Tab-separated table of C-alpha atoms in Angstrom:
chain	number	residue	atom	x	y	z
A	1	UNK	CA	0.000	0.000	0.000
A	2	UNK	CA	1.363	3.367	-1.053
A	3	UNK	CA	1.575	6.246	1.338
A	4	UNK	CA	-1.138	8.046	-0.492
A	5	UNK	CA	-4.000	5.458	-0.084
A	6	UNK	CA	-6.227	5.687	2.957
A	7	UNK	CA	-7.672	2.432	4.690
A	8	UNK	CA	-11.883	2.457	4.086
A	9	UNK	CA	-13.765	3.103	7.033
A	10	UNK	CA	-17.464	3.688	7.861
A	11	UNK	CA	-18.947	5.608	10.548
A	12	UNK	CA	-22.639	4.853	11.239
A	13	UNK	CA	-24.271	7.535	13.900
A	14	UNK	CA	-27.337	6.317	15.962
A	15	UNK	CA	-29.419	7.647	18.365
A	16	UNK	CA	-30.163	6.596	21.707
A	17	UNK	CA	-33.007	3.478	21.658
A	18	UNK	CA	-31.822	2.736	18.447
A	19	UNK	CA	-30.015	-1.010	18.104
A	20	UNK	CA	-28.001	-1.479	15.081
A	21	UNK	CA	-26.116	-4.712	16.508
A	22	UNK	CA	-27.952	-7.066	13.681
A	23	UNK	CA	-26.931	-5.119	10.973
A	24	UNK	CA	-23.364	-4.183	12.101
A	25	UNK	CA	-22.982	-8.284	12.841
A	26	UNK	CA	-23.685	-8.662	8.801
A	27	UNK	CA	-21.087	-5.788	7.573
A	28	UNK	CA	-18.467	-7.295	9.579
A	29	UNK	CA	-19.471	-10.472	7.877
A	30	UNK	CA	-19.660	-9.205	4.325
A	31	UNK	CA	-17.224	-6.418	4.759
A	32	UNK	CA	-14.344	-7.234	7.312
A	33	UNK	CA	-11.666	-5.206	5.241
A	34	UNK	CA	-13.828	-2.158	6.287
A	35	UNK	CA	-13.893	-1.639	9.713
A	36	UNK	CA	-17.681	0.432	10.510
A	37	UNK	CA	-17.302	2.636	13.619
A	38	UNK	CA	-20.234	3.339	16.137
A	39	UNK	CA	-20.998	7.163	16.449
A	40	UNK	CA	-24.044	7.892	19.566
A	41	UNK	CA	-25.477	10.766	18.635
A	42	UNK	CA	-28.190	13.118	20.900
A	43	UNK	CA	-31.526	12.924	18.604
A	44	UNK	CA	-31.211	17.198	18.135
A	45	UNK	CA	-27.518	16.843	17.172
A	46	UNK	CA	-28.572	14.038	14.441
A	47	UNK	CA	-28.575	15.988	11.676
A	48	UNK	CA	-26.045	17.900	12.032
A	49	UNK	CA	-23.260	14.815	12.401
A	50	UNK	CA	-24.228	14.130	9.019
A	51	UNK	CA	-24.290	17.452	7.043
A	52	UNK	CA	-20.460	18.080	8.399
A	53	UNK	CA	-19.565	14.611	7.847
A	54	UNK	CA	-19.608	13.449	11.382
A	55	UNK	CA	-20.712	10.408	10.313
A	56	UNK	CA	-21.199	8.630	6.709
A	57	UNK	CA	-25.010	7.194	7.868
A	58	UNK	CA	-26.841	7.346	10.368
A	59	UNK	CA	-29.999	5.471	12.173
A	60	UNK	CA	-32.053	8.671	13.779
A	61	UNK	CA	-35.304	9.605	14.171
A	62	UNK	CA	-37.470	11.559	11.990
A	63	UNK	CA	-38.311	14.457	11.358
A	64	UNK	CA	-35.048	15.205	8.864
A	65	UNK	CA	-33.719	17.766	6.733
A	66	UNK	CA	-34.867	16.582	3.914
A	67	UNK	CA	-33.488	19.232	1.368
A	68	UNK	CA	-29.781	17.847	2.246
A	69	UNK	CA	-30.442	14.437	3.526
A	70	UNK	CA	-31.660	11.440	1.873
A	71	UNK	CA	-33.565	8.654	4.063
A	72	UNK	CA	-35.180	5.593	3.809
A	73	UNK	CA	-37.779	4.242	6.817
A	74	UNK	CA	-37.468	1.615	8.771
A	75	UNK	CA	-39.896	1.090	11.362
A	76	UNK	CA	-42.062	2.981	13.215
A	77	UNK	CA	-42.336	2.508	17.254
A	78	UNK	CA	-44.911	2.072	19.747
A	79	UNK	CA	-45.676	5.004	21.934
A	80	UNK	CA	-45.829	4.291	26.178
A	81	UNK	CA	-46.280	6.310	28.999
A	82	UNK	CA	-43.757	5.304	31.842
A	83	UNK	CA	-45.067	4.967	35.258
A	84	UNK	CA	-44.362	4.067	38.436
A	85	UNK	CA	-45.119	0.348	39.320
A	86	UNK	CA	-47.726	0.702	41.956
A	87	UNK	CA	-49.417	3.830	39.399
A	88	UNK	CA	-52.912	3.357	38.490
A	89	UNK	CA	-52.298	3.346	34.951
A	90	UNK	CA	-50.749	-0.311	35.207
A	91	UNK	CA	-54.174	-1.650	36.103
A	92	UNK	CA	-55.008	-1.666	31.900
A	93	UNK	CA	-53.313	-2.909	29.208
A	94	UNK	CA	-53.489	0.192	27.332
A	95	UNK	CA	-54.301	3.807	27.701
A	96	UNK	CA	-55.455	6.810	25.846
A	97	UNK	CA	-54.253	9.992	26.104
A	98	UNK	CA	-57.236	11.666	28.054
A	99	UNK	CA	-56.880	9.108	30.574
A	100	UNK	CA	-53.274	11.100	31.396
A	101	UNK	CA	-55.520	14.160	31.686
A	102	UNK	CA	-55.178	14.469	35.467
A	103	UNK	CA	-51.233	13.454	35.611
A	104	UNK	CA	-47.784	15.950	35.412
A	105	UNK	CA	-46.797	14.998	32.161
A	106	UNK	CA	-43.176	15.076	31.435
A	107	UNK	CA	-41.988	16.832	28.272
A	108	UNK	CA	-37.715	16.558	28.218
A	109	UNK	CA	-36.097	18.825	25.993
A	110	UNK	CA	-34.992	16.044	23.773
A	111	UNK	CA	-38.494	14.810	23.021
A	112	UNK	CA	-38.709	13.045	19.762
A	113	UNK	CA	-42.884	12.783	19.654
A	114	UNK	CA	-44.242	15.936	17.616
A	115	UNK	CA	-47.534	16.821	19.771
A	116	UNK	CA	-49.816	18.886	18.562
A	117	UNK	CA	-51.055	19.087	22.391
A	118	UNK	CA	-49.566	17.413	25.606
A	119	UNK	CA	-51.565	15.653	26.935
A	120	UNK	CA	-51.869	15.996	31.176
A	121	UNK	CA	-50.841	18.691	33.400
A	122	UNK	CA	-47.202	20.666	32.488
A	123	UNK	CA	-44.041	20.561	34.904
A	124	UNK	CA	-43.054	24.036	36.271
A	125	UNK	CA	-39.990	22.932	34.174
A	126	UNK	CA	-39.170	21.031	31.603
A	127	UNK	CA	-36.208	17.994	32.258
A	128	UNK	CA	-33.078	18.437	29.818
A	129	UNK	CA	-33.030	14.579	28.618
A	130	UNK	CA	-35.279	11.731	28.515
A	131	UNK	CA	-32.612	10.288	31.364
A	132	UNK	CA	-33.862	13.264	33.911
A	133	UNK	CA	-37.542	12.876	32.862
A	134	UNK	CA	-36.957	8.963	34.250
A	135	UNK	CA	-35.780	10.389	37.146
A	136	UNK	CA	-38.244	12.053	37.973
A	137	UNK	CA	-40.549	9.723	37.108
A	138	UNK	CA	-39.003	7.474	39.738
A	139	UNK	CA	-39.757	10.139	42.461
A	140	UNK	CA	-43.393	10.349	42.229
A	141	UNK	CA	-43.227	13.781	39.971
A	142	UNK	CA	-45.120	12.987	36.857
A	143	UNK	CA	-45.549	10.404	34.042
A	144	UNK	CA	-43.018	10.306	30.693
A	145	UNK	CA	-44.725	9.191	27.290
A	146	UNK	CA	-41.969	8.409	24.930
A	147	UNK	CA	-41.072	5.995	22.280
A	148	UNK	CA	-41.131	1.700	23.543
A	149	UNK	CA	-37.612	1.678	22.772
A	150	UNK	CA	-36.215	4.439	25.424
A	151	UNK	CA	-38.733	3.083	28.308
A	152	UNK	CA	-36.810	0.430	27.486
A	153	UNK	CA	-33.294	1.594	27.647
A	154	UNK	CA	-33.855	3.636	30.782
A	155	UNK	CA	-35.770	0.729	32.601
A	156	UNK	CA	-35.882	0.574	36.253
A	157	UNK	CA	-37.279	-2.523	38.423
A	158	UNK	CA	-39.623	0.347	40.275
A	159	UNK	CA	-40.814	1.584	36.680
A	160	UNK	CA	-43.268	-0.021	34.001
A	161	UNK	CA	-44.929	1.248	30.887
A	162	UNK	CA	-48.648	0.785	29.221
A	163	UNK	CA	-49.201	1.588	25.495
A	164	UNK	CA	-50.404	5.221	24.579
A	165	UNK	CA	-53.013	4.141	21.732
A	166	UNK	CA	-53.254	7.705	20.098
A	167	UNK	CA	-50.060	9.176	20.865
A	168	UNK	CA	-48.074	10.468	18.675
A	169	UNK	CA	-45.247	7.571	17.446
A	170	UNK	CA	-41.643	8.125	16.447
A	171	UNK	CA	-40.071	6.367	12.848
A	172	UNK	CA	-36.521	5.479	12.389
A	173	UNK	CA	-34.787	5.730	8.819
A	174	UNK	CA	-31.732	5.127	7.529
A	175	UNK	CA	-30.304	9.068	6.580
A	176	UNK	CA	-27.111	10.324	4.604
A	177	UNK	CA	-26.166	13.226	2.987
A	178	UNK	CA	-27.554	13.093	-0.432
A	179	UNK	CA	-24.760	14.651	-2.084
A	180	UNK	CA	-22.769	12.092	-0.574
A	181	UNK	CA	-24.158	8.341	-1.197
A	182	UNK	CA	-20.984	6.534	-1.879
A	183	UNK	CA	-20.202	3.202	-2.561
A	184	UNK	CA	-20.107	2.344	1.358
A	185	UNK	CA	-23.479	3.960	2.023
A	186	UNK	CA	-24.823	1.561	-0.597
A	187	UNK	CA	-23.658	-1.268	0.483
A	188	UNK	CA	-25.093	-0.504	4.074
A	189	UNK	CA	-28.309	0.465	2.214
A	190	UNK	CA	-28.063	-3.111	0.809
A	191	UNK	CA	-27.517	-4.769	4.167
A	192	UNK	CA	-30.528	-2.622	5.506
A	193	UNK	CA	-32.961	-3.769	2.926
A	194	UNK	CA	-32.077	-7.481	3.155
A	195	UNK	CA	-29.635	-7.473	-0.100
A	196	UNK	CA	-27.303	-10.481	-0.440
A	197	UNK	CA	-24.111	-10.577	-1.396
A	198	UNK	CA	-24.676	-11.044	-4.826
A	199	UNK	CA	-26.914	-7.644	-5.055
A	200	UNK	CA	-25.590	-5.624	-3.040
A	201	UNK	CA	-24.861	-2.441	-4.809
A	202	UNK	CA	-21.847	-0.430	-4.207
A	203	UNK	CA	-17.810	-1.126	-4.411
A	204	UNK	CA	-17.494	-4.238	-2.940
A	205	UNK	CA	-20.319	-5.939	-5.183
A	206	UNK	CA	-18.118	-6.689	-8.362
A	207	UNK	CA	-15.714	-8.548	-6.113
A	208	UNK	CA	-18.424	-10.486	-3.717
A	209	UNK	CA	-20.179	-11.707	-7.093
A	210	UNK	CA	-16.710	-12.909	-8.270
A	211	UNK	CA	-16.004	-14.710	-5.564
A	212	UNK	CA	-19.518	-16.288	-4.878
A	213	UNK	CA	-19.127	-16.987	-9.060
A	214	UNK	CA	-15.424	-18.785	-8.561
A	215	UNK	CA	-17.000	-20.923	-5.492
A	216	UNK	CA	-19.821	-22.117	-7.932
A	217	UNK	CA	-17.189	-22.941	-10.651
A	218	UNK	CA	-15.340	-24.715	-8.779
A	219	UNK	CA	-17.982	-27.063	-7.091
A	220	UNK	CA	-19.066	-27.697	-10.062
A	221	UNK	CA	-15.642	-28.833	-11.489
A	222	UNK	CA	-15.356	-30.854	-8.076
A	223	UNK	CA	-18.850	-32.342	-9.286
A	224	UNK	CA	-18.084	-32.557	-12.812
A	225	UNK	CA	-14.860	-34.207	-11.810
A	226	UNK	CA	-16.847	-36.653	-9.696
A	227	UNK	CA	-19.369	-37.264	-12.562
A	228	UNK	CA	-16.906	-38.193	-15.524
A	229	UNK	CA	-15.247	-40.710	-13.176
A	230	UNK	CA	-18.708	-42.185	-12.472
A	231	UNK	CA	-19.441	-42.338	-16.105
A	232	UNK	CA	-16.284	-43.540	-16.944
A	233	UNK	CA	-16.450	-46.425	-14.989
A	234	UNK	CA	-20.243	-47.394	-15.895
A	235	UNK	CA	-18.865	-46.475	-19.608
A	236	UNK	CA	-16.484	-48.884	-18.734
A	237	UNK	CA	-18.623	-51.850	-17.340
A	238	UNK	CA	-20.784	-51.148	-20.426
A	239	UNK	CA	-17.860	-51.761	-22.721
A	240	UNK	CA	-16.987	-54.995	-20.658
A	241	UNK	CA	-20.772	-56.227	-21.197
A	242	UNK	CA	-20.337	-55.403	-24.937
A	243	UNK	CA	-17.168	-57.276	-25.222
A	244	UNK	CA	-18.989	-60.393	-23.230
A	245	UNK	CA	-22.070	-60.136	-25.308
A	246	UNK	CA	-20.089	-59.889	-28.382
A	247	UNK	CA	-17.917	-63.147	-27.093
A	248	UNK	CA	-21.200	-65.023	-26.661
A	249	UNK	CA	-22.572	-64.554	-30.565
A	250	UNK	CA	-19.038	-65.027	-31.793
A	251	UNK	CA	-19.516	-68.647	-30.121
A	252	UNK	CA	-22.496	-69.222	-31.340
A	253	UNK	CA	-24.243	-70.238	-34.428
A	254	UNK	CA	-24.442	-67.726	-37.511
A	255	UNK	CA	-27.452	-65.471	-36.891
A	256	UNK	CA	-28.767	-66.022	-40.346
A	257	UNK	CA	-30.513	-68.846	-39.886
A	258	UNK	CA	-33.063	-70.419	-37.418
A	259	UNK	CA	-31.073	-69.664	-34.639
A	260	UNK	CA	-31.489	-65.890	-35.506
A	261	UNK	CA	-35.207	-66.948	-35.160
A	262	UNK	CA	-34.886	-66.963	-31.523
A	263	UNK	CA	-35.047	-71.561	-32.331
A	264	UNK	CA	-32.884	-73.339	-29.967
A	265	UNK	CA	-29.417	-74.012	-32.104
A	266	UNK	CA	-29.064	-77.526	-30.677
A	267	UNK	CA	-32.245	-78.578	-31.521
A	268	UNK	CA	-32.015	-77.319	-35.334
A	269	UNK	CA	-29.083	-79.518	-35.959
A	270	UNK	CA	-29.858	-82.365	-33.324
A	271	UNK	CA	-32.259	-83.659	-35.799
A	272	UNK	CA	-29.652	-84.377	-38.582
A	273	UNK	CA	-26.483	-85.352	-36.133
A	274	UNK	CA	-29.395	-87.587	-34.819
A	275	UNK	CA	-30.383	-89.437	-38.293
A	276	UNK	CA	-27.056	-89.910	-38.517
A	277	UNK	CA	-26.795	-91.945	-35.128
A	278	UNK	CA	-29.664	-93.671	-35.495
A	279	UNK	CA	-29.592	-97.664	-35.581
A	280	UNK	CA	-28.703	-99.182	-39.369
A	281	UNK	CA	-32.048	-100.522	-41.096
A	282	UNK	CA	-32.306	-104.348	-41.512
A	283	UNK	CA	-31.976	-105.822	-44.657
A	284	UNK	CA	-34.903	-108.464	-45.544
C-alpha cells in the first residue's frame, strides 16, 4: 500500500433506543476489510453529524432535513407512557391519552414525539433529557410518554410502561447526505434492505459476485470431476458387457438362420447329427 492510499472506514451515527447490533454483525461479515465505527449521537444533534460529515449514515429519528439528507424508513415505534409500578395506569393494558388528563406529564427537551397538544398537566420545568424525565418519574413527579424503545433503555425494576393508543409515534430511517451516497453507504443500504451478497450495490459488489461466481465454478468442477469418473467407470462396465455379449454370438451359431429366429441351435441340428446316429435298417 502506497503512502497516499487511505484504509476504508465507515462511521454509522445512531441515536439513543436505536439497536443497530444485527446489521453491524452482517457488515463485519460481508465487509471485514472495512472496519464500521459506532458514532451515539443526541436525537437534536442528528442531523447535524451528518451534514459536516460526522458520520457517513446514520440510524435517527425523523423528522429530517430533507433538502440535504436522503432517508429511507425503517420502522415505526410504539408510543408508552412510563409509570411508576404501583401507578394506576398499570391496572389496563393500554391507555389513551385523556386518561393522562389528570397526571404531570413530562416533556424533556430532547423529546422526539411531535404533539400537537400534551396531553396531562405541564411541569413548572421542563427535564433536559429523557434520562432526567426517568428520574423524575421514579420520584413520584409525573408520568413520561416516549417511544417503547427508550422506556426500554432507561428501565428501572420500580418503573413499568402501558401503550399510549393515540399518541403520537416516532419512525426510524436510515439518513445520509444526499450529495454524498458513496459506494459504502450503498452497500449498508443493501444490508438494511435485506440485499445479499450477490446484489448488493456499491464497491465491494463486483468482487463479492466474483467470488460467490469462482465458489460455484469450482464445485461444479469438483462435481463434474466426480461425474466423468462415475461415467467412466459405468462407460467402462458397459464396454466390458459389450465385449462379453459380443464373445457369446461369436460362439455361437451364424445369426442367419433359425437360430437368428430366436429356435434353440441344438435342436435345429440335433435332428440331422441324430439321423445320422440312429440304428442301421435291416436288410430283408
Amino acid at each position: 500500500m502506497t503512502g497516499s492510499e487511505v484504509t476504508p472506514s465507515f462511521r454509522l451515527a445512531y441515536v439513543p433506543g436505536v439497536t443497530p447490533t444485527k446489521w453491524v454483525r452482517v457488515w463485519n461479515e460481508r465487509l471485514p476489510d472495512v472496519p464500521l465505527t459506532l458514532v451515539p449521537v443526541a436525537p437534536a444533534d442528528a442531523d447535524a453529524a451528518l451534514r459536516d460529515g460526522t458520520a457517513d449514515a446514520g440510524l435517527v429519528r425523523l423528522p429530517v432535513d430533507r433538502t440535504v439528507l436522503s432517508a429511507i424508513p425503517l420502522y415505526t415505534e410504539t408510543t408508552v407512557v412510563v409509570v411508576p409500578k404501583d401507578h394506576v395506569v398499570t391496572a389496563a393494558d393500554e391507555v389513551r391519552a385523556e386518561d393522562l388528563a389528570d397526571e404531570i406529564v413530562l416533556h424533556p427537551e430532547d423529546d422526539t414525539l411531535d404533539w400537537d397538544s400534551l396531553p396531562g398537566r405541564p411541569a413548572l420545568e421542563r427535564p433536559a433529557t429523557t434520562a432526567d424525565a426517568i428520574e423524575l418519574v421514579a420520584a413520584g413527579i409525573g408520568v413520561l410518554v416516549v417511544p417503547q424503545s427508550l422506556a426500554r433503555l432507561h428501565h428501572r425494576k420500580d418503573l413499568t410502561y402501558r401503550p399510549v393508543t393515540d399518541a403520537p409515534q416516532s419512525s426510524v430511517v436510515l439518513s445520509w447526505p444526499e450529495d454524498a451516497t458513496t459506494d459504502l453507504v450503498e452497500e449498508f443500504i443493501g444490508i438494511i434492505r435485506g440485499r445479499t451478497v450477490n446484489s448488493t450495490r456499491g464497491r465491494r459488489a463486483p468482487a463479492a459476485q466474483a467470488k460467490a461466481q469462482s465458489a460455484e465454478k469450482d464445485g461444479a468442477r469438483r462435481k463434474g470431476g466426480t461425474g466423468t469418473g462415475k461415467a467412466g467407470g459405468k462407460q467402462g462396465s458397459g464396454a466390458s458387457a459389450s465385449g462379453k455379449g459380443t464373445r457369446k454370438a461369436s460362439a455361437g451359431k451364424p445369426s442367419g438362420g433359425r437360430a437368428a429366429a430366436g429356435k434353440n441351435p441344438r435342436r435345429a441340428t440335433g435332428g440331422s447329427q441324430g439321423a445320422k446316429r440312429g440304428k442301421p435298417r435291416r436288410r430283408s
